[in-house]
mmCIF file of C-alpha atoms in Angstrom:
data_model
loop_
_atom_site.group_PDB
_atom_site.id
_atom_site.type_symbol
_atom_site.label_atom_id
_atom_site.label_comp_id
_atom_site.label_asym_id
_atom_site.label_seq_id
_atom_site.Cartn_x
_atom_site.Cartn_y
_atom_site.Cartn_z
ATOM 1 C CA UNK A 37 11.250 -109.755 -24.616
ATOM 2 C CA UNK A 38 9.288 -109.889 -21.260
ATOM 3 C CA UNK A 39 12.563 -109.257 -19.825
ATOM 4 C CA UNK A 40 13.381 -106.612 -21.805
ATOM 5 C CA UNK A 41 10.344 -105.083 -20.793
ATOM 6 C CA UNK A 42 11.350 -105.774 -16.875
ATOM 7 C CA UNK A 43 14.664 -103.764 -17.649
ATOM 8 C CA UNK A 44 13.178 -100.775 -19.396
ATOM 9 C CA UNK A 45 10.929 -100.584 -16.284
ATOM 10 C CA UNK A 46 13.358 -100.870 -13.249
ATOM 11 C CA UNK A 47 15.655 -98.329 -15.444
ATOM 12 C CA UNK A 48 13.134 -95.585 -15.825
ATOM 13 C CA UNK A 49 11.727 -96.537 -12.178
ATOM 14 C CA UNK A 50 15.591 -96.103 -10.854
ATOM 15 C CA UNK A 51 15.992 -92.546 -12.886
ATOM 16 C CA UNK A 52 12.867 -91.281 -11.684
ATOM 17 C CA UNK A 53 13.635 -91.882 -8.130
ATOM 18 C CA UNK A 54 17.296 -90.753 -8.504
ATOM 19 C CA UNK A 55 15.561 -87.336 -9.841
ATOM 20 C CA UNK A 56 12.918 -87.117 -7.700
ATOM 21 C CA UNK A 57 15.717 -87.693 -4.720
ATOM 22 C CA UNK A 58 18.024 -84.748 -6.104
ATOM 23 C CA UNK A 59 15.244 -82.333 -6.220
ATOM 24 C CA UNK A 60 16.291 -80.627 -2.626
ATOM 25 C CA UNK A 61 20.084 -80.748 -3.969
ATOM 26 C CA UNK A 62 20.880 -77.163 -3.765
ATOM 27 C CA UNK A 63 23.174 -77.356 -6.732
ATOM 28 C CA UNK A 64 20.466 -78.550 -9.140
ATOM 29 C CA UNK A 65 17.751 -75.625 -7.775
ATOM 30 C CA UNK A 66 20.088 -72.640 -6.880
ATOM 31 C CA UNK A 67 18.912 -68.963 -6.180
ATOM 32 C CA UNK A 68 21.812 -66.866 -8.074
ATOM 33 C CA UNK A 69 22.019 -66.245 -11.378
ATOM 34 C CA UNK A 70 25.592 -67.701 -12.034
ATOM 35 C CA UNK A 71 24.537 -70.835 -10.043
ATOM 36 C CA UNK A 72 21.801 -71.443 -12.459
ATOM 37 C CA UNK A 73 24.190 -70.830 -15.317
ATOM 38 C CA UNK A 74 26.379 -73.790 -13.957
ATOM 39 C CA UNK A 75 23.217 -76.035 -13.479
ATOM 40 C CA UNK A 76 22.487 -75.386 -16.864
ATOM 41 C CA UNK A 77 25.830 -76.249 -18.302
ATOM 42 C CA UNK A 78 25.803 -79.217 -15.808
ATOM 43 C CA UNK A 79 23.000 -80.574 -17.131
ATOM 44 C CA UNK A 80 23.184 -80.251 -21.400
ATOM 45 C CA UNK A 81 26.670 -81.590 -20.407
ATOM 46 C CA UNK A 82 24.653 -84.934 -18.985
ATOM 47 C CA UNK A 83 22.025 -84.697 -21.250
ATOM 48 C CA UNK A 84 24.867 -85.096 -24.515
ATOM 49 C CA UNK A 85 26.590 -87.346 -22.688
ATOM 50 C CA UNK A 86 23.803 -89.645 -22.078
ATOM 51 C CA UNK A 87 23.096 -89.643 -25.893
ATOM 52 C CA UNK A 88 26.060 -92.223 -26.186
ATOM 53 C CA UNK A 89 25.617 -93.749 -22.997
ATOM 54 C CA UNK A 90 22.062 -94.884 -22.939
ATOM 55 C CA UNK A 91 21.737 -96.067 -26.454
ATOM 56 C CA UNK A 92 25.082 -98.121 -25.566
ATOM 57 C CA UNK A 93 23.367 -99.629 -22.460
ATOM 58 C CA UNK A 94 19.874 -100.685 -24.278
ATOM 59 C CA UNK A 95 21.874 -101.980 -27.253
ATOM 60 C CA UNK A 96 24.225 -104.400 -24.790
ATOM 61 C CA UNK A 97 20.852 -105.230 -22.953
ATOM 62 C CA UNK A 98 18.876 -106.191 -26.276
ATOM 63 C CA UNK A 99 22.048 -108.001 -28.101
ATOM 64 C CA UNK A 100 22.099 -110.121 -24.864
ATOM 65 C CA UNK A 101 18.914 -111.161 -24.615
ATOM 66 C CA UNK A 102 18.132 -111.239 -28.477
ATOM 67 C CA UNK A 103 21.002 -113.182 -29.465
ATOM 68 C CA UNK A 104 20.603 -115.841 -26.545
ATOM 69 C CA UNK A 105 21.022 -119.485 -26.860
ATOM 70 C CA UNK A 106 17.559 -120.529 -26.670
ATOM 71 C CA UNK A 107 16.193 -117.970 -29.080
ATOM 72 C CA UNK A 108 16.445 -119.625 -32.478
ATOM 73 C CA UNK A 109 14.437 -117.120 -34.251
ATOM 74 C CA UNK A 110 18.108 -114.828 -34.167
ATOM 75 C CA UNK A 111 19.362 -113.973 -37.292
ATOM 76 C CA UNK A 112 22.685 -115.813 -36.791
ATOM 77 C CA UNK A 113 25.764 -114.923 -39.396
ATOM 78 C CA UNK A 114 29.258 -116.048 -38.215
ATOM 79 C CA UNK A 115 30.815 -114.195 -41.261
ATOM 80 C CA UNK A 116 29.561 -110.682 -40.911
ATOM 81 C CA UNK A 117 32.801 -108.202 -39.997
ATOM 82 C CA UNK A 118 31.334 -104.921 -40.954
ATOM 83 C CA UNK A 119 29.148 -102.021 -42.103
ATOM 84 C CA UNK A 120 29.553 -98.709 -43.642
ATOM 85 C CA UNK A 121 26.946 -97.496 -42.098
ATOM 86 C CA UNK A 122 27.632 -98.889 -38.508
ATOM 87 C CA UNK A 123 31.064 -97.715 -38.639
ATOM 88 C CA UNK A 124 29.925 -94.072 -39.323
ATOM 89 C CA UNK A 125 27.358 -94.023 -36.471
ATOM 90 C CA UNK A 126 29.765 -95.326 -33.956
ATOM 91 C CA UNK A 127 32.092 -92.539 -34.890
ATOM 92 C CA UNK A 128 30.384 -89.444 -36.041
ATOM 93 C CA UNK A 129 28.098 -89.029 -32.962
ATOM 94 C CA UNK A 130 30.747 -89.647 -30.457
ATOM 95 C CA UNK A 131 32.982 -86.899 -32.386
ATOM 96 C CA UNK A 132 30.005 -84.611 -32.522
ATOM 97 C CA UNK A 133 29.289 -84.691 -29.221
ATOM 98 C CA UNK A 134 32.669 -83.881 -28.235
ATOM 99 C CA UNK A 135 32.598 -81.203 -30.390
ATOM 100 C CA UNK A 136 29.606 -79.656 -28.806
ATOM 101 C CA UNK A 137 30.970 -79.847 -25.677
ATOM 102 C CA UNK A 138 34.171 -78.384 -26.654
ATOM 103 C CA UNK A 139 32.248 -75.590 -27.908
ATOM 104 C CA UNK A 140 29.829 -75.205 -24.745
ATOM 105 C CA UNK A 141 32.598 -75.627 -22.386
ATOM 106 C CA UNK A 142 34.840 -72.933 -23.708
ATOM 107 C CA UNK A 143 32.001 -70.046 -23.952
ATOM 108 C CA UNK A 144 30.873 -70.862 -20.663
ATOM 109 C CA UNK A 145 34.183 -71.099 -19.076
ATOM 110 C CA UNK A 146 34.728 -67.619 -20.093
ATOM 111 C CA UNK A 147 31.452 -66.265 -19.809
ATOM 112 C CA UNK A 148 31.386 -67.948 -15.897
ATOM 113 C CA UNK A 149 34.825 -66.578 -15.044
ATOM 114 C CA UNK A 150 34.873 -65.901 -11.375
ATOM 115 C CA UNK A 151 36.522 -63.151 -11.914
ATOM 116 C CA UNK A 152 35.014 -61.554 -14.718
ATOM 117 C CA UNK A 153 32.736 -58.700 -13.597
ATOM 118 C CA UNK A 154 28.644 -59.667 -13.931
ATOM 119 C CA UNK A 155 26.961 -58.176 -16.916
ATOM 120 C CA UNK A 156 23.609 -59.089 -15.991
ATOM 121 C CA UNK A 157 21.525 -59.693 -12.880
ATOM 122 C CA UNK A 158 19.713 -62.759 -14.159
ATOM 123 C CA UNK A 159 18.893 -64.056 -17.323
ATOM 124 C CA UNK A 160 16.638 -60.801 -18.221
ATOM 125 C CA UNK A 161 18.393 -58.410 -16.444
ATOM 126 C CA UNK A 162 21.547 -56.471 -17.511
ATOM 127 C CA UNK A 163 23.532 -54.731 -14.820
ATOM 128 C CA UNK A 164 22.831 -51.070 -15.167
ATOM 129 C CA UNK A 165 25.923 -49.085 -15.615
ATOM 130 C CA UNK A 166 25.379 -47.217 -12.631
ATOM 131 C CA UNK A 167 24.939 -50.090 -10.204
ATOM 132 C CA UNK A 168 28.510 -50.874 -7.868
ATOM 133 C CA UNK A 169 28.989 -54.428 -6.980
ATOM 134 C CA UNK A 170 28.885 -54.707 -3.000
ATOM 135 C CA UNK A 171 32.862 -55.316 -2.142
ATOM 136 C CA UNK A 172 33.392 -58.380 0.786
ATOM 137 C CA UNK A 173 36.816 -59.624 2.041
ATOM 138 C CA UNK A 174 36.805 -62.925 2.655
ATOM 139 C CA UNK A 175 39.627 -64.208 4.928
ATOM 140 C CA UNK A 176 39.860 -67.895 5.688
ATOM 141 C CA UNK A 177 40.804 -68.861 9.157
ATOM 142 C CA UNK A 178 41.326 -71.494 11.402
ATOM 143 C CA UNK A 179 37.991 -72.759 11.384
ATOM 144 C CA UNK A 180 36.068 -70.044 10.950
ATOM 145 C CA UNK A 181 35.255 -67.195 8.397
ATOM 146 C CA UNK A 182 35.621 -63.754 8.310
ATOM 147 C CA UNK A 183 33.771 -60.833 6.587
ATOM 148 C CA UNK A 184 35.373 -57.586 6.204
ATOM 149 C CA UNK A 185 32.495 -54.899 4.377
ATOM 150 C CA UNK A 186 35.312 -52.122 3.175
ATOM 151 C CA UNK A 187 32.680 -49.741 2.285
ATOM 152 C CA UNK A 188 31.003 -50.458 5.380
ATOM 153 C CA UNK A 189 33.374 -50.457 7.940
ATOM 154 C CA UNK A 190 32.272 -53.205 9.574
ATOM 155 C CA UNK A 191 33.035 -56.921 10.028
ATOM 156 C CA UNK A 192 31.734 -60.268 11.160
ATOM 157 C CA UNK A 193 32.477 -63.831 11.762
ATOM 158 C CA UNK A 194 30.718 -67.104 9.950
ATOM 159 C CA UNK A 195 27.795 -64.709 8.968
ATOM 160 C CA UNK A 196 27.639 -63.044 5.749
ATOM 161 C CA UNK A 197 24.807 -60.987 4.149
ATOM 162 C CA UNK A 198 24.280 -59.467 0.592
ATOM 163 C CA UNK A 199 21.137 -57.665 -1.056
ATOM 164 C CA UNK A 200 19.272 -59.565 -3.580
ATOM 165 C CA UNK A 201 19.637 -58.439 -7.141
ATOM 166 C CA UNK A 202 22.729 -56.880 -6.666
ATOM 167 C CA UNK A 203 26.116 -57.949 -8.117
ATOM 168 C CA UNK A 204 28.749 -58.910 -5.332
ATOM 169 C CA UNK A 205 32.668 -58.689 -5.462
ATOM 170 C CA UNK A 206 34.481 -61.320 -3.401
ATOM 171 C CA UNK A 207 38.348 -60.649 -2.909
ATOM 172 C CA UNK A 208 39.260 -63.716 -0.966
ATOM 173 C CA UNK A 209 42.254 -64.980 1.124
ATOM 174 C CA UNK A 210 43.711 -67.337 3.965
ATOM 175 C CA UNK A 211 45.366 -67.079 7.079
ATOM 176 C CA UNK A 212 47.206 -70.088 6.775
ATOM 177 C CA UNK A 213 45.601 -73.573 5.574
ATOM 178 C CA UNK A 214 44.255 -73.364 2.283
ATOM 179 C CA UNK A 215 40.289 -73.437 2.358
ATOM 180 C CA UNK A 216 37.633 -73.340 -0.534
ATOM 181 C CA UNK A 217 34.883 -70.474 -0.199
ATOM 182 C CA UNK A 218 31.822 -72.301 -1.759
ATOM 183 C CA UNK A 219 28.106 -71.090 -1.407
ATOM 184 C CA UNK A 220 26.420 -73.432 -3.756
ATOM 185 C CA UNK A 221 23.124 -71.878 -4.155
ATOM 186 C CA UNK A 222 25.044 -68.436 -5.435
ATOM 187 C CA UNK A 223 27.936 -69.717 -7.504
ATOM 188 C CA UNK A 224 30.822 -72.336 -7.792
ATOM 189 C CA UNK A 225 33.738 -72.704 -5.278
ATOM 190 C CA UNK A 226 37.024 -70.994 -5.206
ATOM 191 C CA UNK A 227 40.263 -71.634 -3.434
ATOM 192 C CA UNK A 228 41.384 -69.541 -0.624
ATOM 193 C CA UNK A 229 45.094 -69.390 0.157
ATOM 194 C CA UNK A 230 47.516 -67.798 2.374
ATOM 195 C CA UNK A 231 49.552 -64.953 0.701
ATOM 196 C CA UNK A 232 47.137 -64.620 -2.230
ATOM 197 C CA UNK A 233 43.862 -63.077 -3.100
ATOM 198 C CA UNK A 234 41.393 -64.882 -5.337
ATOM 199 C CA UNK A 235 38.536 -63.575 -6.682
ATOM 200 C CA UNK A 236 34.497 -64.188 -7.222
ATOM 201 C CA UNK A 237 31.827 -62.221 -8.541
ATOM 202 C CA UNK A 238 28.147 -63.899 -7.958
ATOM 203 C CA UNK A 239 24.363 -62.605 -7.208
ATOM 204 C CA UNK A 240 21.747 -64.018 -5.262
ATOM 205 C CA UNK A 241 18.328 -63.230 -6.797
ATOM 206 C CA UNK A 242 15.886 -64.541 -4.233
ATOM 207 C CA UNK A 243 15.280 -63.218 -0.704
ATOM 208 C CA UNK A 244 16.615 -66.288 1.951
ATOM 209 C CA UNK A 245 19.361 -67.719 3.948
ATOM 210 C CA UNK A 246 21.760 -70.213 2.129
ATOM 211 C CA UNK A 247 24.350 -72.374 3.457
ATOM 212 C CA UNK A 248 28.090 -71.165 3.145
ATOM 213 C CA UNK A 249 30.949 -73.612 3.824
ATOM 214 C CA UNK A 250 34.739 -74.847 3.111
ATOM 215 C CA UNK A 251 34.776 -77.284 0.312
ATOM 216 C CA UNK A 252 38.727 -77.915 1.050
ATOM 217 C CA UNK A 253 39.820 -80.313 4.129
ATOM 218 C CA UNK A 254 42.214 -77.770 6.376
ATOM 219 C CA UNK A 255 42.569 -79.863 9.625
ATOM 220 C CA UNK A 256 40.428 -80.812 12.781
ATOM 221 C CA UNK A 257 37.656 -78.026 12.520
ATOM 222 C CA UNK A 258 36.860 -78.380 8.737
ATOM 223 C CA UNK A 259 33.660 -80.116 9.179
ATOM 224 C CA UNK A 260 32.842 -76.979 11.588
ATOM 225 C CA UNK A 261 33.791 -74.094 9.340
ATOM 226 C CA UNK A 262 30.502 -73.450 8.079
ATOM 227 C CA UNK A 263 28.234 -70.161 7.708
ATOM 228 C CA UNK A 264 24.702 -68.650 6.767
ATOM 229 C CA UNK A 265 24.932 -66.353 3.525
ATOM 230 C CA UNK A 266 21.432 -64.033 3.889
ATOM 231 C CA UNK A 267 20.004 -62.582 0.652
ATOM 232 C CA UNK A 268 18.034 -59.179 2.140
ATOM 233 C CA UNK A 269 16.189 -56.726 0.242
ATOM 234 C CA UNK A 270 18.159 -53.473 -0.168
ATOM 235 C CA UNK A 271 15.812 -52.039 3.109
ATOM 236 C CA UNK A 272 17.113 -55.273 5.165
ATOM 237 C CA UNK A 273 20.438 -55.252 4.047
ATOM 238 C CA UNK A 274 20.641 -51.800 5.404
ATOM 239 C CA UNK A 275 19.120 -52.490 8.581
ATOM 240 C CA UNK A 276 21.550 -55.498 9.182
ATOM 241 C CA UNK A 277 24.486 -53.104 8.750
ATOM 242 C CA UNK A 278 23.239 -50.603 11.539
ATOM 243 C CA UNK A 279 22.626 -53.705 13.488
ATOM 244 C CA UNK A 280 26.051 -54.566 13.075
ATOM 245 C CA UNK A 281 27.600 -51.187 13.146
ATOM 246 C CA UNK A 282 25.739 -50.748 16.569
ATOM 247 C CA UNK A 283 27.837 -53.722 18.070
ATOM 248 C CA UNK A 284 30.536 -52.625 19.983
ATOM 249 C CA UNK A 285 33.302 -54.828 18.722
ATOM 250 C CA UNK A 286 36.526 -53.229 17.042
ATOM 251 C CA UNK A 287 38.324 -55.654 15.195
ATOM 252 C CA UNK A 288 41.744 -54.011 15.331
ATOM 253 C CA UNK A 289 45.156 -55.720 14.488
ATOM 254 C CA UNK A 290 45.350 -56.908 17.985
ATOM 255 C CA UNK A 291 41.815 -58.192 18.230
ATOM 256 C CA UNK A 292 42.152 -59.972 14.701
ATOM 257 C CA UNK A 293 45.859 -61.900 16.303
ATOM 258 C CA UNK A 294 43.368 -63.114 19.035
ATOM 259 C CA UNK A 295 40.463 -64.065 16.629
ATOM 260 C CA UNK A 296 43.099 -65.674 14.440
ATOM 261 C CA UNK A 297 43.976 -68.199 16.778
ATOM 262 C CA UNK A 298 42.401 -71.766 15.955
ATOM 263 C CA UNK A 299 39.012 -72.345 17.200
ATOM 264 C CA UNK A 300 36.214 -74.795 16.441
ATOM 265 C CA UNK A 301 32.149 -73.852 15.932
ATOM 266 C CA UNK A 302 32.774 -70.124 16.379
ATOM 267 C CA UNK A 303 29.682 -68.110 17.283
ATOM 268 C CA UNK A 304 28.483 -65.690 15.046
ATOM 269 C CA UNK A 305 29.923 -61.953 16.088
ATOM 270 C CA UNK A 306 29.851 -58.663 14.821
ATOM 271 C CA UNK A 307 32.443 -55.556 14.552
ATOM 272 C CA UNK A 308 30.919 -52.352 14.441
ATOM 273 C CA UNK A 309 34.550 -51.011 13.466
ATOM 274 C CA UNK A 310 37.197 -52.487 11.429
ATOM 275 C CA UNK A 311 41.126 -51.325 10.919
ATOM 276 C CA UNK A 312 40.941 -50.398 7.137
ATOM 277 C CA UNK A 313 44.319 -51.517 6.600
ATOM 278 C CA UNK A 314 43.500 -55.073 8.114
ATOM 279 C CA UNK A 315 42.595 -57.025 5.044
ATOM 280 C CA UNK A 316 45.692 -55.713 3.017
ATOM 281 C CA UNK A 317 47.660 -56.889 6.181
ATOM 282 C CA UNK A 318 46.330 -60.252 6.216
ATOM 283 C CA UNK A 319 46.834 -60.809 2.459
ATOM 284 C CA UNK A 320 50.405 -59.535 2.453
ATOM 285 C CA UNK A 321 51.186 -61.646 5.780
ATOM 286 C CA UNK A 322 52.135 -58.292 8.108
ATOM 287 C CA UNK A 323 49.578 -58.008 10.529
ATOM 288 C CA UNK A 324 51.787 -58.227 13.377
ATOM 289 C CA UNK A 325 54.088 -55.154 14.269
ATOM 290 C CA UNK A 326 57.563 -55.124 12.689
ATOM 291 C CA UNK A 327 56.627 -57.871 9.909
ATOM 292 C CA UNK A 328 57.425 -56.553 6.349
ATOM 293 C CA UNK A 329 54.540 -56.901 3.989
ATOM 294 C CA UNK A 330 55.385 -59.440 0.767
ATOM 295 C CA UNK A 331 54.597 -56.256 -1.727
ATOM 296 C CA UNK A 332 57.352 -54.222 -0.078
ATOM 297 C CA UNK A 333 59.486 -57.265 0.072
ATOM 298 C CA UNK A 334 58.697 -57.844 -3.570
ATOM 299 C CA UNK A 335 59.062 -54.324 -4.395
ATOM 300 C CA UNK A 336 62.651 -53.946 -3.252
ATOM 301 C CA UNK A 337 63.635 -57.287 -4.438
ATOM 302 C CA UNK A 338 62.433 -56.042 -7.743
ATOM 303 C CA UNK A 339 64.431 -52.695 -7.252
ATOM 304 C CA UNK A 340 67.733 -54.322 -6.359
ATOM 305 C CA UNK A 341 67.193 -56.510 -8.947
ATOM 306 C CA UNK A 342 66.871 -53.519 -11.364
ATOM 307 C CA UNK A 343 69.775 -51.854 -10.050
ATOM 308 C CA UNK A 344 71.861 -55.015 -10.227
ATOM 309 C CA UNK A 345 70.934 -55.294 -13.848
ATOM 310 C CA UNK A 346 71.838 -51.641 -14.252
ATOM 311 C CA UNK A 347 75.074 -52.049 -12.696
ATOM 312 C CA UNK A 348 76.140 -54.931 -14.455
ATOM 313 C CA UNK A 349 75.034 -53.451 -17.933
ATOM 314 C CA UNK A 350 76.863 -49.885 -16.677
ATOM 315 C CA UNK A 351 80.038 -52.226 -16.223
ATOM 316 C CA UNK A 352 79.565 -54.002 -19.860
ATOM 317 C CA UNK A 353 79.413 -50.633 -21.307
ATOM 318 C CA UNK A 354 82.342 -49.213 -19.431
ATOM 319 C CA UNK A 355 84.497 -52.847 -20.396
ATOM 320 C CA UNK A 356 83.280 -52.308 -23.936
ATOM 321 C CA UNK A 357 84.550 -48.912 -24.250
ATOM 322 C CA UNK A 358 87.822 -49.762 -22.205
ATOM 323 C CA UNK A 359 88.344 -52.881 -24.949
ATOM 324 C CA UNK A 360 87.769 -49.980 -27.803
ATOM 325 C CA UNK A 361 90.399 -48.108 -26.452
ATOM 326 C CA UNK A 362 92.932 -50.564 -26.295
ATOM 327 C CA UNK A 363 92.247 -52.155 -29.629
ATOM 328 C CA UNK A 364 92.569 -48.254 -31.214
ATOM 329 C CA UNK A 365 96.155 -47.773 -29.302
ATOM 330 C CA UNK A 366 98.147 -51.297 -29.410
ATOM 331 C CA UNK A 367 101.000 -51.454 -26.644
ATOM 332 C CA UNK A 368 103.769 -52.033 -28.473
ATOM 333 C CA UNK A 369 106.511 -51.969 -25.376
ATOM 334 C CA UNK A 370 108.237 -54.515 -23.985
ATOM 335 C CA UNK A 371 108.440 -56.179 -20.697
ATOM 336 C CA UNK A 372 109.295 -53.921 -17.759
ATOM 337 C CA UNK A 373 110.772 -55.063 -14.775
#
């Protein structure tokens, strides 16, 4: 029994040490409601799985100790081969855990869908019906982040800000390589892909400066593709917007094409003005003069396809009419020279 007590004490010590070592991990102590719900899902899923893992580990160690060769007091049953109660426990407990995990995952997957607008600020505060989310257009560049605020008419590089307790709607795309937009304190990661737009809804509940970065390898400057996310009061956010507006930068399409060039460890920069059609051009791959936007290409392709179907249908209809006409008036003449 001394070995069993020693192993139990060592296991508890390692468990407590691991838990204490993770106290500063932002994933386990987030500041946004979405990330809090994701944290809770991870915790509950882990606890449910430990209901099987821990007993199996403990019983394995106990059996090895109790039925050791030196223990002459152990009840030796060489002919034992079945226990109905044990079979029920072995199969029913994991089955119930799988059902619980499945139900919990199903509900959480739909509730925490990044495309789904938020319905609450935190666990006790629903989103007011009159409160519109802050829209931020995110562009992953090589190797930096561009944030466009269409409602405020400003843009920033490698710095993001939003008021606390205010829903945020991110529209996310990329210029070249696929990246992953991730602010662990606020919500889960979501991919940024060229020619595509992904969405993320989140909220930050506590003022502070939080780390954001790319969670997907994208080349030489990937490790420096970081930014600060400032959670501000409404007043401080207004001041921040005013500061950005006061900057002399003007993010035109020409300026963007220069910014798009690969660079590593890009400093924070502000643009007090921004081309209102820039994000559309980036998303549709038509920033440069003379480029045809993907939306227009797909529209014309769809129209041509529709016109082709219409022409085929008309030809088939006319052919059907000709066939009916020939069937009604058969040709009786012979061969004409």
